[in-house]
Short mmCIF file of C-alpha atoms in Angstrom, two decimals:
data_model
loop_
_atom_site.label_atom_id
_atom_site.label_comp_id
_atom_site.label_asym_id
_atom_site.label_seq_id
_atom_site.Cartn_x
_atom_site.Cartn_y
_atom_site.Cartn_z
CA UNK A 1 89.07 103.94 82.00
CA UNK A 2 88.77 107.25 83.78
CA UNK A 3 91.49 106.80 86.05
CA UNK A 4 93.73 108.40 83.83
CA UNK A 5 91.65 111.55 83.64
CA UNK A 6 92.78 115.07 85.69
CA UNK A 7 92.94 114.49 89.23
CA UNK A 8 91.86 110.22 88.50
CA UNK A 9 93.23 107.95 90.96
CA UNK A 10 95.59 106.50 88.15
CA UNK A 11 97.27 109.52 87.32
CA UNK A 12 98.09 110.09 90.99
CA UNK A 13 99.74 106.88 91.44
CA UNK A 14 101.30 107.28 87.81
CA UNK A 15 103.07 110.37 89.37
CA UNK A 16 104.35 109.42 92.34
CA UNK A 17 105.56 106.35 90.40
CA UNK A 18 107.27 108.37 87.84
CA UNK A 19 110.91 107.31 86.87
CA UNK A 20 110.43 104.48 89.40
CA UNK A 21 107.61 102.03 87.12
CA UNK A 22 104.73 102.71 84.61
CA UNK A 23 101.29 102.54 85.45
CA UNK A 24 99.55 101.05 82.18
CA UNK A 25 95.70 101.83 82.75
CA UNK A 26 93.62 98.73 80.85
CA UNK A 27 90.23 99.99 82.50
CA UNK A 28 87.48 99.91 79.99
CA UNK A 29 83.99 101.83 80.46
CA UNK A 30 80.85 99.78 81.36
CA UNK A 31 82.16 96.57 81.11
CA UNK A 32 81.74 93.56 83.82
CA UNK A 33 83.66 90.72 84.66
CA UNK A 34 82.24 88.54 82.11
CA UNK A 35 83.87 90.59 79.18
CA UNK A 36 86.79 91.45 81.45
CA UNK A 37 87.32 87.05 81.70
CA UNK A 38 87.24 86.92 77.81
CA UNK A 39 89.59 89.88 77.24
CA UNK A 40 92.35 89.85 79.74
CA UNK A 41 94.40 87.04 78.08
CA UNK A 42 94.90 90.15 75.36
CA UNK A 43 95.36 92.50 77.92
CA UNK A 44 98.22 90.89 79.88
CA UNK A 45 99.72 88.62 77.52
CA UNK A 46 102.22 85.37 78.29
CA UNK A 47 104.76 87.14 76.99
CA UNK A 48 104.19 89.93 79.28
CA UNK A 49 107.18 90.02 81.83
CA UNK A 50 106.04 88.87 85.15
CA UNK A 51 108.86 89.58 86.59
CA UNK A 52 108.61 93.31 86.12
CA UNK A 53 105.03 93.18 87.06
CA UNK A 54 104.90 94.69 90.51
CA UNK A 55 101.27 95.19 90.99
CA UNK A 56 97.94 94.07 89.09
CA UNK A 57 94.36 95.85 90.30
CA UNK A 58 90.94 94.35 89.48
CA UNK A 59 88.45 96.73 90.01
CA UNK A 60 84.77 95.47 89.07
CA UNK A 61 81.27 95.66 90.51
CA UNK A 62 79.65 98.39 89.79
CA UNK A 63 78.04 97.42 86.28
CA UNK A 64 78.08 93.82 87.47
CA UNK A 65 75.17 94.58 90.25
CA UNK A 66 73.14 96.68 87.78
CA UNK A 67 69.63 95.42 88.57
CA UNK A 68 69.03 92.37 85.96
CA UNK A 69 65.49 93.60 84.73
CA UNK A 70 66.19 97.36 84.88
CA UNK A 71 69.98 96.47 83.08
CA UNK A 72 70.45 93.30 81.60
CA UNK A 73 73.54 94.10 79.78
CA UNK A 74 75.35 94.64 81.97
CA UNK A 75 73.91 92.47 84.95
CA UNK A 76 76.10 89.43 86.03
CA UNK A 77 74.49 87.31 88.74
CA UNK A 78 76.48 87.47 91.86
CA UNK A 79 77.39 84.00 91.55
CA UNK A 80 79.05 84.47 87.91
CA UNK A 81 80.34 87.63 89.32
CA UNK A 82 82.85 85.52 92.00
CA UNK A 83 83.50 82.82 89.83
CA UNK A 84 84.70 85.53 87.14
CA UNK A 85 86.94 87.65 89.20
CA UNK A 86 88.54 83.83 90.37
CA UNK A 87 89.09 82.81 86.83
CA UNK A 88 90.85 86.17 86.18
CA UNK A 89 93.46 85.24 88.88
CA UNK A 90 93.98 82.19 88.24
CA UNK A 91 94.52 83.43 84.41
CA UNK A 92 96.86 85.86 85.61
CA UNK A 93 98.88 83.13 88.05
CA UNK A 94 99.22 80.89 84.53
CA UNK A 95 101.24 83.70 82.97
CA UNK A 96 102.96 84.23 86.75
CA UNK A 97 101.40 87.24 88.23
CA UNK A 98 101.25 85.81 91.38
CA UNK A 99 98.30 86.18 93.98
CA UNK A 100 100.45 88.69 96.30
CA UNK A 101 100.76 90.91 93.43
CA UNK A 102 96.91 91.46 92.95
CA UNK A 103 94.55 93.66 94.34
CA UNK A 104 91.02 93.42 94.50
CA UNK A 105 89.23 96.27 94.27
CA UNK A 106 85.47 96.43 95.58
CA UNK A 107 82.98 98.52 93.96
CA UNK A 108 82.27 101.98 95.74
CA UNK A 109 79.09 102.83 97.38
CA UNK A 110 76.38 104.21 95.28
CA UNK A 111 74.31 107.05 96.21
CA UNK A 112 70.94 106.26 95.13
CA UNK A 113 69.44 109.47 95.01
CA UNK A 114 71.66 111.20 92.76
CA UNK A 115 72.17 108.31 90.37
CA UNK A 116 68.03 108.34 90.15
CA UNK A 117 68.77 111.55 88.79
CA UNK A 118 71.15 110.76 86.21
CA UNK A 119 68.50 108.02 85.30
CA UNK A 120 65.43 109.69 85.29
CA UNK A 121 66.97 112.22 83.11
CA UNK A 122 67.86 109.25 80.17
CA UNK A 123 64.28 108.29 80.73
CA UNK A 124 65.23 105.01 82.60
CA UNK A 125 64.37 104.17 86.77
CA UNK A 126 66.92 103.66 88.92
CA UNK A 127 69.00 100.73 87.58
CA UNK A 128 71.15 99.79 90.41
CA UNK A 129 71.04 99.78 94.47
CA UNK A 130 73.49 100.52 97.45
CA UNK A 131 72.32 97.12 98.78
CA UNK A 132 72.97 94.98 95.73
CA UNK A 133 76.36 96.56 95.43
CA UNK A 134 77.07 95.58 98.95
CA UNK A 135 76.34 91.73 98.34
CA UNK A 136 79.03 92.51 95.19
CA UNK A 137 81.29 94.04 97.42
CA UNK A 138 81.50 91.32 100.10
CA UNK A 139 81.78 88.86 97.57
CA UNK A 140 84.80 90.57 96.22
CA UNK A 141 86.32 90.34 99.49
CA UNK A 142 85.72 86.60 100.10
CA UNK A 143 87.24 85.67 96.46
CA UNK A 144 90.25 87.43 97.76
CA UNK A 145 90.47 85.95 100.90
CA UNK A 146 89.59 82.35 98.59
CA UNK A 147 92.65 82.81 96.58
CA UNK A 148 95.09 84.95 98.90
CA UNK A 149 95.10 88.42 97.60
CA UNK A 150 94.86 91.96 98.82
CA UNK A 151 91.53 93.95 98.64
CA UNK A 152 90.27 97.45 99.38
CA UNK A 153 86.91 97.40 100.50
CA UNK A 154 85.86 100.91 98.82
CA UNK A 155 82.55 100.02 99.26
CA UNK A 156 82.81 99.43 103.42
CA UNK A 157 85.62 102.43 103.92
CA UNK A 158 83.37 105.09 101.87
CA UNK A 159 80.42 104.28 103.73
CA UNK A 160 82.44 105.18 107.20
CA UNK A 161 81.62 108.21 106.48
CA UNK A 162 77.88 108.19 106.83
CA UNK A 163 77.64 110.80 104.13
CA UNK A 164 79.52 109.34 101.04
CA UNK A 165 78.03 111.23 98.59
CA UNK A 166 81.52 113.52 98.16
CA UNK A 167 83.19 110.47 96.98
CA UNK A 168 80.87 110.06 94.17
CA UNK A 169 80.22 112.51 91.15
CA UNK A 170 77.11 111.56 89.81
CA UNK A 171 75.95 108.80 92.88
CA UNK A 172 78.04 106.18 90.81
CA UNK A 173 81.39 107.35 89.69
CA UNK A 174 84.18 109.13 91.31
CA UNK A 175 84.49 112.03 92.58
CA UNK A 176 88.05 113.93 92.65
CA UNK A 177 87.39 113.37 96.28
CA UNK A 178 86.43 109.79 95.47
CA UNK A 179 89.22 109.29 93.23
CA UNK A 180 91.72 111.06 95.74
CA UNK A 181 90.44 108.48 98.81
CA UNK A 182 91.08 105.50 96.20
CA UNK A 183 95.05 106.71 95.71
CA UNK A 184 95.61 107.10 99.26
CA UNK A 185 94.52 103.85 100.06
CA UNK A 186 95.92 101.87 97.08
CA UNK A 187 99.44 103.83 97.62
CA UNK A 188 99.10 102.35 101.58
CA UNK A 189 98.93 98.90 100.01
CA UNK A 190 101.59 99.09 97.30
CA UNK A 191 104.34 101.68 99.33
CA UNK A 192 106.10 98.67 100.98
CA UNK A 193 105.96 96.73 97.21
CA UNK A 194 107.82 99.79 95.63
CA UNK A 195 109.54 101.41 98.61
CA UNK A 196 112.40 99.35 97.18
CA UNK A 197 112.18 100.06 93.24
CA UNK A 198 115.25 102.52 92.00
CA UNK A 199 115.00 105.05 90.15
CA UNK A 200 115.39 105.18 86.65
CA UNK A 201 118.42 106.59 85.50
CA UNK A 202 120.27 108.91 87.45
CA UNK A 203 119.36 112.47 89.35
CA UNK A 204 120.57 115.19 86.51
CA UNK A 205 122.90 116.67 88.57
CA UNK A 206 124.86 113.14 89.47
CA UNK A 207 125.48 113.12 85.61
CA UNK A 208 129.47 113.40 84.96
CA UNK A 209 128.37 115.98 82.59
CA UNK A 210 132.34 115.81 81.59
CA UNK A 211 132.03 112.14 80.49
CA UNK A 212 128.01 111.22 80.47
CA UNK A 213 128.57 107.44 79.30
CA UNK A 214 130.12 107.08 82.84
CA UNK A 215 126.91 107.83 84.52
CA UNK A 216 124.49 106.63 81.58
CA UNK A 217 125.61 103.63 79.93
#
């Protein structure tokens, strides 16, 4: 949901996308893949185009490995977690989004100590782990390799750097650094997808400003 937000990985990709596609953000804050499964058919609709549908990112994790007895709403076993983000593609291939058009997206790393902060200070421990979100994020990659998609591994390309914490703002959600890394390394994967997309319309000044119909219509 905040990808759209100043300086949020979705508005970078949104504008170096401009007049080429539209980047339709359907993120929604705190939810896991079991609401995601239920609400997607709304989302992306059989009636949606497919054919106009270059590129389809699922990004969850995060809330799903929230530590069951510290955060049971929005804990989803590890298990459940796989078999959701599986269900969603196969969803999406049944209105003919096909596998090579989605990306998997891993959750980051999370920085324990500064998300015990944010915790502490809401009176709650520390409801999630680095460690837990690991097992989330390597499960991630195997349902993509399972069903033939792309993935990032956020969670294993953060961590090269041993100190991740820039990527993060609060020890959980981007950073504009964080959000900046995920653009660069989403554009990498969809370049060669839209390297080949025209642009919309013509370039103002290749307008026959003398007869614009020519060049418009």
């Amino acid at each position: 949901q905040f990808s759209f937000q100043e300086n949020g990985w979705g508005a970078s990709l949104a504008e170096r996308l401009v007049r080429k596609c539209d980047v339709v953000n359907r993120g929604l804050s705190g939810y896991n893949t079991r609401w995601a499964k239920l609400i997607l058919p709304r989302l992306i609709t059989g009636s949606t185009s497919a054919e106009s549908t270059v590129a389809v990112t699922i990004f969850f994790g995060a809330n799903d490995s929230a530590l069951k007895d510290l955060n049971p709403k929005q804990h989803v076993p590890l298990e459940e977690y796989a078999a959701n983000l599986k269900s969603m593609i196969q969803y999406l291939k049944s209105v003919d989004v096909t596998e090579d058009r989605v990306i998997l997206i891993t959750p980051p790393p999370l920085q324990e100590s500064a998300w015990e902060k944010e915790c502490l200070a809401k009176g709650d421990k520390l409801n999630r782990r680095n460690a837990t979100t690991g097992e989330y994020a390597r499960a991630c990659v195997q349902v993509a390799r399972d069903c033939g998609t792309d993935v990032l591994d956020l969670w294993t390309l953060m961590q090269k750097n041993q100190d991740f914490s820039s990527y993060l703002s609060d020890g959980l959600h981007l950073s504009t650094k964080g959000n900046s890394f995920l653009a660069a390394q989403l554009w990498s994967r969809l370049e060669k997808k839209l390297s080949a997309l025209p642009s919309l319309l013509p370039y103002w000044r290749d307008v026959d400003h003398m007869n614009p119909e020519a060049s418009l219509l």
